[in-house]
JSON list of C-alpha atoms in Angstrom, two decimals:
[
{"chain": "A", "resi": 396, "resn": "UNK", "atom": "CA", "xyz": [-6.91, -11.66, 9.28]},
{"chain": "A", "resi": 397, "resn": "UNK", "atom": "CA", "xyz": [-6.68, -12.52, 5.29]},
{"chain": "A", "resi": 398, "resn": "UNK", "atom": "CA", "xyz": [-3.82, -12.99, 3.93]},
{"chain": "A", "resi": 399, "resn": "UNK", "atom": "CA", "xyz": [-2.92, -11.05, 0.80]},
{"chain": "A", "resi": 400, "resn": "UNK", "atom": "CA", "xyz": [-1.45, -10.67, -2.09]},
{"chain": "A", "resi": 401, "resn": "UNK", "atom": "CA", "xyz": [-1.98, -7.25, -3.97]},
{"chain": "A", "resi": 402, "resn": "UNK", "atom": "CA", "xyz": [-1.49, -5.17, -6.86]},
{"chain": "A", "resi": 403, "resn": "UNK", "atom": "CA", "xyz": [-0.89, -2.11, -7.99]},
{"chain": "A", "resi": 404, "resn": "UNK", "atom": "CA", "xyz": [0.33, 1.25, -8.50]},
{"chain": "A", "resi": 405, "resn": "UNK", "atom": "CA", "xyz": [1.90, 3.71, -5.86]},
{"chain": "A", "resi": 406, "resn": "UNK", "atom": "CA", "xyz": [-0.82, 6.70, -4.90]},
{"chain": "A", "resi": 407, "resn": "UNK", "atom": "CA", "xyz": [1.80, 9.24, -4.21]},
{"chain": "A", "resi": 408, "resn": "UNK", "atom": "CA", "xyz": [5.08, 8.59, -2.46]},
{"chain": "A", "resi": 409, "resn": "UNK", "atom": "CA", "xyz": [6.10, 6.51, 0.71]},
{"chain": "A", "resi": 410, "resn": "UNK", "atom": "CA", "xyz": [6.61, 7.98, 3.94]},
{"chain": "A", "resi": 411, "resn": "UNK", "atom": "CA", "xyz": [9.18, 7.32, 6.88]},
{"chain": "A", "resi": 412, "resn": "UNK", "atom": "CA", "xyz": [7.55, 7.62, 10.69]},
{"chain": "A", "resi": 413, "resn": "UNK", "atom": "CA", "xyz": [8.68, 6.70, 13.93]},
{"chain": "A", "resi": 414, "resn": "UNK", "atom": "CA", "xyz": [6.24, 4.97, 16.90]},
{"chain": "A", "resi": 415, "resn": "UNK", "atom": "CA", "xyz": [5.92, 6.43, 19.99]},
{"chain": "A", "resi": 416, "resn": "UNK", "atom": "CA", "xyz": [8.95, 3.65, 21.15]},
{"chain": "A", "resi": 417, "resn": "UNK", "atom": "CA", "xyz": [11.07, 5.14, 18.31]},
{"chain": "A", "resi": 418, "resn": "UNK", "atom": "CA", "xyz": [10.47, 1.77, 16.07]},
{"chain": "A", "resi": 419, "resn": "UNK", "atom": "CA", "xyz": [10.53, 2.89, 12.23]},
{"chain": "A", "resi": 420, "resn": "UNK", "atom": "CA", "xyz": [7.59, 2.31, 9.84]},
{"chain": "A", "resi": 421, "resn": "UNK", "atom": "CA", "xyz": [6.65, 3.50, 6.75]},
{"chain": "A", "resi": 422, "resn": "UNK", "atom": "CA", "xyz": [3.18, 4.15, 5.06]},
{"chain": "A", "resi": 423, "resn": "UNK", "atom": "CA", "xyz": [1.95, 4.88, 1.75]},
{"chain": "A", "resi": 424, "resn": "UNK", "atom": "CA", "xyz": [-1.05, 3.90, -0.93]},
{"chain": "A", "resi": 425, "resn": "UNK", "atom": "CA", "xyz": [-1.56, 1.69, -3.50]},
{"chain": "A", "resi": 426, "resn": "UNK", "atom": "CA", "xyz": [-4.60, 2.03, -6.56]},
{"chain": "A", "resi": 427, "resn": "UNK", "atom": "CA", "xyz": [-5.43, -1.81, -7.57]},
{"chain": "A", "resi": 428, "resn": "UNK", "atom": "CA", "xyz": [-7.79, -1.99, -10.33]},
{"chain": "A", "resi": 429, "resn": "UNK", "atom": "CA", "xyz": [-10.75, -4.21, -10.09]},
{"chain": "A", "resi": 430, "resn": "UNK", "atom": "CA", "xyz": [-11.87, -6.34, -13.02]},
{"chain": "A", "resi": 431, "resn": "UNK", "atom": "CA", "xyz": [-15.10, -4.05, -13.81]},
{"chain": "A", "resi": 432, "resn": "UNK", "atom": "CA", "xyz": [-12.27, -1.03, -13.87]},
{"chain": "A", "resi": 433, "resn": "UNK", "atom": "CA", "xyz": [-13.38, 0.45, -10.40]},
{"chain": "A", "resi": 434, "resn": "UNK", "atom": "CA", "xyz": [-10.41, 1.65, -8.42]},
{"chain": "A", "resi": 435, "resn": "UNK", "atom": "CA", "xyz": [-9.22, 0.17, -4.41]},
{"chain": "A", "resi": 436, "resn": "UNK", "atom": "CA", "xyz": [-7.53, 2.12, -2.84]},
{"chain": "A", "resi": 437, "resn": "UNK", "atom": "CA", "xyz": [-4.96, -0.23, -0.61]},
{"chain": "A", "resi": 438, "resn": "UNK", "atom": "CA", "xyz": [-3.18, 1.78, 2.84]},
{"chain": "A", "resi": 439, "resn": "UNK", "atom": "CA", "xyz": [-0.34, 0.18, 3.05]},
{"chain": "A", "resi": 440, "resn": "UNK", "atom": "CA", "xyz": [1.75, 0.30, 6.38]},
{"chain": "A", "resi": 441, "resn": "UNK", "atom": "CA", "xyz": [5.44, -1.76, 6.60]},
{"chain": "A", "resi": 442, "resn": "UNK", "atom": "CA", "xyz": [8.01, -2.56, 9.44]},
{"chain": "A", "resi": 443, "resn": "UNK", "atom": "CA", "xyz": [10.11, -4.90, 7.97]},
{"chain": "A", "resi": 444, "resn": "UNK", "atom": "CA", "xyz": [13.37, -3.04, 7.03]},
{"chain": "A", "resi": 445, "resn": "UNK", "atom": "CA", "xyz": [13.67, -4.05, 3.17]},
{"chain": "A", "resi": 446, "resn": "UNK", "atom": "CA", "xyz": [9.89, -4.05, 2.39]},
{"chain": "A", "resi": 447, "resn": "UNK", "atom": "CA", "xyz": [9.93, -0.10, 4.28]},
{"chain": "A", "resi": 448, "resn": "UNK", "atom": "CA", "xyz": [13.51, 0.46, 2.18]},
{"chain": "A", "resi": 449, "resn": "UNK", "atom": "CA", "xyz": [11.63, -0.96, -1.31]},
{"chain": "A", "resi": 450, "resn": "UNK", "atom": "CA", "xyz": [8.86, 1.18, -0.58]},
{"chain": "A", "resi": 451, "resn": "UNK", "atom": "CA", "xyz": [10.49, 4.31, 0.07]},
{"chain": "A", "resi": 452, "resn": "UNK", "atom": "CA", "xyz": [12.32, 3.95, -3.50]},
{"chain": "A", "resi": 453, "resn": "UNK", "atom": "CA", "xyz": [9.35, 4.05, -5.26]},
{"chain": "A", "resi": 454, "resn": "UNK", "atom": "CA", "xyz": [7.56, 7.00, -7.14]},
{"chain": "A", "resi": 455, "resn": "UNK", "atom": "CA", "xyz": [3.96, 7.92, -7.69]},
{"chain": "A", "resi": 456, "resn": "UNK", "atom": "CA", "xyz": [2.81, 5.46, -10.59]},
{"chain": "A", "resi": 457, "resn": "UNK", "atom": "CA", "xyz": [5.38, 3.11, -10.22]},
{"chain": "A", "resi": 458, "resn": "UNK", "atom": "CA", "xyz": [3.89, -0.88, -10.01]},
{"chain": "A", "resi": 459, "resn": "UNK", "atom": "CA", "xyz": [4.19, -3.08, -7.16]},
{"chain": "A", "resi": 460, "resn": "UNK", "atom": "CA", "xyz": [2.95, -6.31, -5.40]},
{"chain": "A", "resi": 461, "resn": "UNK", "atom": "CA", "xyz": [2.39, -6.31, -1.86]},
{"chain": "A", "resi": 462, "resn": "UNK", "atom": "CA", "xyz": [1.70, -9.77, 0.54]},
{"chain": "A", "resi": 463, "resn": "UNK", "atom": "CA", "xyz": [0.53, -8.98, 4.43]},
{"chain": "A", "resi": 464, "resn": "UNK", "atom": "CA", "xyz": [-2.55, -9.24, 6.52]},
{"chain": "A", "resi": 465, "resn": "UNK", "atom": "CA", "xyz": [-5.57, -7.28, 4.78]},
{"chain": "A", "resi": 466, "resn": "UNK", "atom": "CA", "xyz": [-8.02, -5.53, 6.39]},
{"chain": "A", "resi": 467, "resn": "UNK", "atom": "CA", "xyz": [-11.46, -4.91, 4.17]},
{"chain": "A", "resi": 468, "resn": "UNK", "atom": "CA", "xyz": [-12.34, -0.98, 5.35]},
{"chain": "A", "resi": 469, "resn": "UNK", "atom": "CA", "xyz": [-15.16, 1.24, 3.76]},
{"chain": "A", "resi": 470, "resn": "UNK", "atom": "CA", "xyz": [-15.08, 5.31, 3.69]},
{"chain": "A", "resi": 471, "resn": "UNK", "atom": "CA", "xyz": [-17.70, 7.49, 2.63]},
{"chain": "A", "resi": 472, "resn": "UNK", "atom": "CA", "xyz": [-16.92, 9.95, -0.62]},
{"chain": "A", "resi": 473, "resn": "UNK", "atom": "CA", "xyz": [-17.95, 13.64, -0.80]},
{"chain": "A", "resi": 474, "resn": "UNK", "atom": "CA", "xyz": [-20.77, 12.40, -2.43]},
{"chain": "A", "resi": 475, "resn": "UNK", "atom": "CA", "xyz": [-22.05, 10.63, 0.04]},
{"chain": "A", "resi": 476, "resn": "UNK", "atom": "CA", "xyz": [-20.96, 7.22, -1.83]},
{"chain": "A", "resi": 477, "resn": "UNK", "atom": "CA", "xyz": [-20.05, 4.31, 0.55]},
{"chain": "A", "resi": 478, "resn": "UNK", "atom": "CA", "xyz": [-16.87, 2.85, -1.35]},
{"chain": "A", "resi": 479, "resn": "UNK", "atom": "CA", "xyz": [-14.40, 0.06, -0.28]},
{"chain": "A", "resi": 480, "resn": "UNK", "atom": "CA", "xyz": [-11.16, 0.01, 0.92]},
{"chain": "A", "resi": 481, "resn": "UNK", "atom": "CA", "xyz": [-7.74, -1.98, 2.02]},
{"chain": "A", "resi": 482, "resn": "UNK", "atom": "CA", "xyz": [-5.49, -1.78, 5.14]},
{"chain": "A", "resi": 483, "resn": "UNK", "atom": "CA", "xyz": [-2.53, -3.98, 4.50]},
{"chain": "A", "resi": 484, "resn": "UNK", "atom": "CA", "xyz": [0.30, -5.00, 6.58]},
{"chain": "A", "resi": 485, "resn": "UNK", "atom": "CA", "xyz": [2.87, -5.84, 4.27]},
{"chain": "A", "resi": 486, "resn": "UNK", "atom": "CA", "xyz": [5.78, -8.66, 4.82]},
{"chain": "A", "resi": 487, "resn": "UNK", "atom": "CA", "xyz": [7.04, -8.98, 1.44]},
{"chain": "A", "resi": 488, "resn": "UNK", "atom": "CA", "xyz": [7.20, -6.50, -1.72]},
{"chain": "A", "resi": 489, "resn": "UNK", "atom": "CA", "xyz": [8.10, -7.15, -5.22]},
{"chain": "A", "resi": 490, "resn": "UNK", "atom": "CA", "xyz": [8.64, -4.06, -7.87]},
{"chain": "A", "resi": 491, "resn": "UNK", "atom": "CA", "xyz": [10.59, -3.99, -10.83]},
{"chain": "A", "resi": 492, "resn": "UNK", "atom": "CA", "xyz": [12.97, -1.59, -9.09]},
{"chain": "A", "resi": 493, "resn": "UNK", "atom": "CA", "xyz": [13.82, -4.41, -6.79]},
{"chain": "A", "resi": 494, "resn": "UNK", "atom": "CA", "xyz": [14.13, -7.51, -9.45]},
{"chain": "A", "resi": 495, "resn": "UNK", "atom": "CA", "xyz": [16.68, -5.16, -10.84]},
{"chain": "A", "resi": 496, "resn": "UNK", "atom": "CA", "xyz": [18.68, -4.70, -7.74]},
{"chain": "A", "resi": 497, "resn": "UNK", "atom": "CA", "xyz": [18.78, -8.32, -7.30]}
]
């Protein structure tokens, strides 16, 4: 496990799911640009009730900073391209939608 802390913008929205014991989660996806201007894409799954509540009051483009347990992945593009990606399983969240609500 690495533990993370992540940047970003929101890839779309945040969505609610239930486990197969009825536990609540929510997933979504986060672009973090790299210093050569390359794009991560970070899948981002939460349980903790105010990260998955933050989360879910976000919109696509919105910024936010994630800390969990990261995951390094890779997926291959329609190209054929191997390219690199995140699985994060975030504890804490930080947005400008929640330093408001504070």
């Amino acid at each position: 496990m690495i533990d993370a802390l992540i940047a970003g913008r929101m890839y779309g929205h945040a969505e609610e799911r239930s486990g197969q014991a009825g536990s609540a989660y929510v997933m979504c996806k986060i672009r973090a640009s790299t210093d050569d201007g390359d794009t991560l894409f970070c899948n981002v799954i939460a349980f903790n009730d105010q990260v998955r509540s933050t989360l879910l009051g976000l919109a696509d483009g919105d910024s936010v900073a994630l800390s969990g347990a990261l995951t390094p992945k890779v997926w291959t593009d329609k190209q054929g391209n191997v390219r690199p990606a995140l699985d994060i399983v975030a504890h804490a969240v930080i947005s400008a939608h929640r330093i408001s609500d504070v």
